[in-house]
Short mmCIF file of C-alpha atoms in Angstrom, two decimals:
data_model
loop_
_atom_site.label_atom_id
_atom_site.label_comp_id
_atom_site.label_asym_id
_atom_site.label_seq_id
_atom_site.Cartn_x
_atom_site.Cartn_y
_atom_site.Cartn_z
CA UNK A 1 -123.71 -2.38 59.48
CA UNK A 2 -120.73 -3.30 61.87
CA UNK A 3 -118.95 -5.00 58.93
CA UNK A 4 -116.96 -1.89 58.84
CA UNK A 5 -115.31 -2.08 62.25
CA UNK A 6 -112.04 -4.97 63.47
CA UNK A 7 -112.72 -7.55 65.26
CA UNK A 8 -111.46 -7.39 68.94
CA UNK A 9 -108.65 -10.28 67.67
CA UNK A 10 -107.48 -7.95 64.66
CA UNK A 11 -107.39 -5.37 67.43
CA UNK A 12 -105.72 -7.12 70.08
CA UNK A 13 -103.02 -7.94 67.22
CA UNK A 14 -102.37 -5.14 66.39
CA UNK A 15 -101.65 -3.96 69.78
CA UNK A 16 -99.14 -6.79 70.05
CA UNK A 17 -97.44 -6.42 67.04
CA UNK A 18 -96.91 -2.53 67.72
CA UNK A 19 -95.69 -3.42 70.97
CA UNK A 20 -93.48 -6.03 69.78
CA UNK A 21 -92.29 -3.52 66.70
CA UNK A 22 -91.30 -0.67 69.74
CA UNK A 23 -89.38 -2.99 71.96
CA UNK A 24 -87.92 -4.77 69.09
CA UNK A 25 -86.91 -0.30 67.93
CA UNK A 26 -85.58 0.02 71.42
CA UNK A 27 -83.48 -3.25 71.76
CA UNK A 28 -81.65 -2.41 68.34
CA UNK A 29 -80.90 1.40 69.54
CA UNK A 30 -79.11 -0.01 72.39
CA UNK A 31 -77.33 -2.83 70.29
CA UNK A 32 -76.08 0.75 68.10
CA UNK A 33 -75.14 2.61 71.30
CA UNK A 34 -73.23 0.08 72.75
CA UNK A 35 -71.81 -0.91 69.81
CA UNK A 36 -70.45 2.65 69.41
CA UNK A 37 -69.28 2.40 72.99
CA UNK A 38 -67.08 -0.57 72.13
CA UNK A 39 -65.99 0.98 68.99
CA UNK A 40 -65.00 4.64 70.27
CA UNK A 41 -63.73 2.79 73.85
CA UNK A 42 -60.04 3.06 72.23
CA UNK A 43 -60.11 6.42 70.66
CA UNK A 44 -61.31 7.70 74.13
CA UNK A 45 -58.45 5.59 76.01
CA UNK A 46 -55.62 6.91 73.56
CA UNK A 47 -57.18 10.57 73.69
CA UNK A 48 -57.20 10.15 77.48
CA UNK A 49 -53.63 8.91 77.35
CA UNK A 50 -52.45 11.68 75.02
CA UNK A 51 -53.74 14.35 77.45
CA UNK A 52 -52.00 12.64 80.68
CA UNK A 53 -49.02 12.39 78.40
CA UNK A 54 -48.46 15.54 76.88
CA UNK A 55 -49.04 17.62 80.13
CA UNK A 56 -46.82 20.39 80.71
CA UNK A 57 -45.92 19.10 84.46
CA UNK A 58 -45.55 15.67 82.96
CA UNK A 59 -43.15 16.71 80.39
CA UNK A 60 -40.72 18.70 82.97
CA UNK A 61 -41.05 16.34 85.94
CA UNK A 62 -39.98 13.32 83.12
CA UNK A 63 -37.43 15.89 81.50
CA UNK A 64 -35.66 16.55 85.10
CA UNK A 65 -36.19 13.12 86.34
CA UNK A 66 -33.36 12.06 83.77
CA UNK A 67 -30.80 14.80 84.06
CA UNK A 68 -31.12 13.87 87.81
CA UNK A 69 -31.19 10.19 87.04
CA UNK A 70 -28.08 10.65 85.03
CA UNK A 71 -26.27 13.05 87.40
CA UNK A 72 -26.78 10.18 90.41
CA UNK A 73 -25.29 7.23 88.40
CA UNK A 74 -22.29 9.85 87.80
CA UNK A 75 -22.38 10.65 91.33
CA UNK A 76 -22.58 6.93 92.64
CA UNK A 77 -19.70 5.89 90.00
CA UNK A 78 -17.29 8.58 91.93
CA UNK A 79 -18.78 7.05 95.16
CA UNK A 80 -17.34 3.20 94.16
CA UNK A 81 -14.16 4.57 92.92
CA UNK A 82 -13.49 6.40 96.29
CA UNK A 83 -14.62 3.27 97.86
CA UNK A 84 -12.29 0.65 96.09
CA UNK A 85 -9.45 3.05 96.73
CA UNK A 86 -10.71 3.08 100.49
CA UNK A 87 -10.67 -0.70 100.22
CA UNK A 88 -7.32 -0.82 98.59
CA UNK A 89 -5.83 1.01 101.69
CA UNK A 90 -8.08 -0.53 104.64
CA UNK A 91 -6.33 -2.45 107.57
CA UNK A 92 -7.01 -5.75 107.21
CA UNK A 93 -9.51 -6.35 109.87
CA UNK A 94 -11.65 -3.03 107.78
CA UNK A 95 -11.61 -5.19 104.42
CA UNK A 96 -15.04 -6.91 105.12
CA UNK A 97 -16.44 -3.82 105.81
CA UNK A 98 -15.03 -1.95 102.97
CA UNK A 99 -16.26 -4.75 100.52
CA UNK A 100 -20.07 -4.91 102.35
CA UNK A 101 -19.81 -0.72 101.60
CA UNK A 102 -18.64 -1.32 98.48
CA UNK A 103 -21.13 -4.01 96.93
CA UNK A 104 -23.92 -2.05 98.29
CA UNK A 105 -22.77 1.12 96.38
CA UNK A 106 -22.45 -1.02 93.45
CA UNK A 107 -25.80 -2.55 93.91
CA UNK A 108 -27.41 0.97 94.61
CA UNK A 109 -25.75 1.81 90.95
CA UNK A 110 -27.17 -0.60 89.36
CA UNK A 111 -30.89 0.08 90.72
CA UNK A 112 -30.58 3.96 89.68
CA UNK A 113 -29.35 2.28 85.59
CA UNK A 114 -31.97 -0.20 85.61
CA UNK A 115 -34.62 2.36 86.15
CA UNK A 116 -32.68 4.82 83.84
CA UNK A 117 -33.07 2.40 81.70
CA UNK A 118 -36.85 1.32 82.22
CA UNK A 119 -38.38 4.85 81.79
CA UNK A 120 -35.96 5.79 78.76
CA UNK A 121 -37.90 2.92 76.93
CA UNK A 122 -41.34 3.55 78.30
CA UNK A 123 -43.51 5.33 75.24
CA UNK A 124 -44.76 8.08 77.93
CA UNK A 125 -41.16 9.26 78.88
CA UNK A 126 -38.76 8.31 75.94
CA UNK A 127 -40.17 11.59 74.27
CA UNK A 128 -38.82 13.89 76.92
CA UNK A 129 -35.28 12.19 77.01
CA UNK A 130 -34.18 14.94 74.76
CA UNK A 131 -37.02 17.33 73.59
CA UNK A 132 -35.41 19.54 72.03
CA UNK A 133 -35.61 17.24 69.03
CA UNK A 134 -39.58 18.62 69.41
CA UNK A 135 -39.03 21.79 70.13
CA UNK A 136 -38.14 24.50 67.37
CA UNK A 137 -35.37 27.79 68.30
CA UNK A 138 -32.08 27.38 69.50
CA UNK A 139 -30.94 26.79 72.88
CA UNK A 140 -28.36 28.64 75.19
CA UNK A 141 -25.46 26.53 76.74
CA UNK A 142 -23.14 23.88 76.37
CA UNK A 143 -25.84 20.74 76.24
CA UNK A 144 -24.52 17.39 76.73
CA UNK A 145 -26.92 15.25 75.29
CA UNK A 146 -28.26 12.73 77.91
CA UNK A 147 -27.78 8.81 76.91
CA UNK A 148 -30.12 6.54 75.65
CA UNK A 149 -29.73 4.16 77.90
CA UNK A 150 -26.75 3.26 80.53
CA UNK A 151 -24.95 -0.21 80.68
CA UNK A 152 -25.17 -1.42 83.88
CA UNK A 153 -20.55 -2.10 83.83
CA UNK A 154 -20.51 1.16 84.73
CA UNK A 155 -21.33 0.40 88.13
CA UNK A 156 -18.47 -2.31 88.10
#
């Protein structure tokens, strides 16, 4: 008559084992998540990189930083030619002074071409170095194309 009916072991096993079973479900869903986290981690860094990038404000601060990069190395190489010429035609108790002005002006030239330099080889600014190799239509004006990079003699 209670043939028919588990014993309480049968019963208490299968309680484990469905336990067991629903923790084992729930520990190899999160193995899956966070093994899609690791695997989509770079696709969301470079999307999040592309956006910052290729930013409108981004573009034209980068794209005046290096007309007005290049127009201050022109500017400070006018500055050291005035000041050997100055140097040239200083008393001599002014020398000294005309050399200290003159090294730093030098020195301040080379700073400006080394970072000319640094963000014209940087992947998030090299692009905007001359974009109208991007961008389609003609454009008005003389354009002087801007230089790749600077070497630093120019400051000599």
């Amino acid at each position: 008559m209670y043939n028919d009916l588990p014993s309480k072991r049968k019963v208490g096993m299968g309680i484990v084992g469905w336990s067991v079973t629903i923790i084992l479900a729930f520990f190899v869903v999160g193995l899956v998540v966070t093994g899609l986290k690791w695997v989509m981690a770079p696709v969301n860094m470079a999307t999040g990189i592309v956006e910052r990038v290729i930013n409108a404000d981004h573009a034209l601060e980068s794209y005046r930083w290096f007309h007005s990069a290049n127009q201050q190395v022109k500017a400070k190489q006018g500055q050291i030619v005035l000041s050997k010429a100055a140097l040239e035609a200083a008393a001599a108790d002014r020398k000294e002074a005309r050399r200290v002005e003159l090294l730093g002006l030098q020195q301040n030239c080379q700073t400006l071409v080394a970072d000319y330099n640094a963000r014209a080889m940087r992947a998030d600014t090299v692009i905007f170095l001359h974009p109208e190799r991007f961008l389609p239509g003609n454009w008005p004006g003389d354009r002087n194309p801007l230089p790749q990079s600077i070497d630093l003699g120019v400051c000599s």
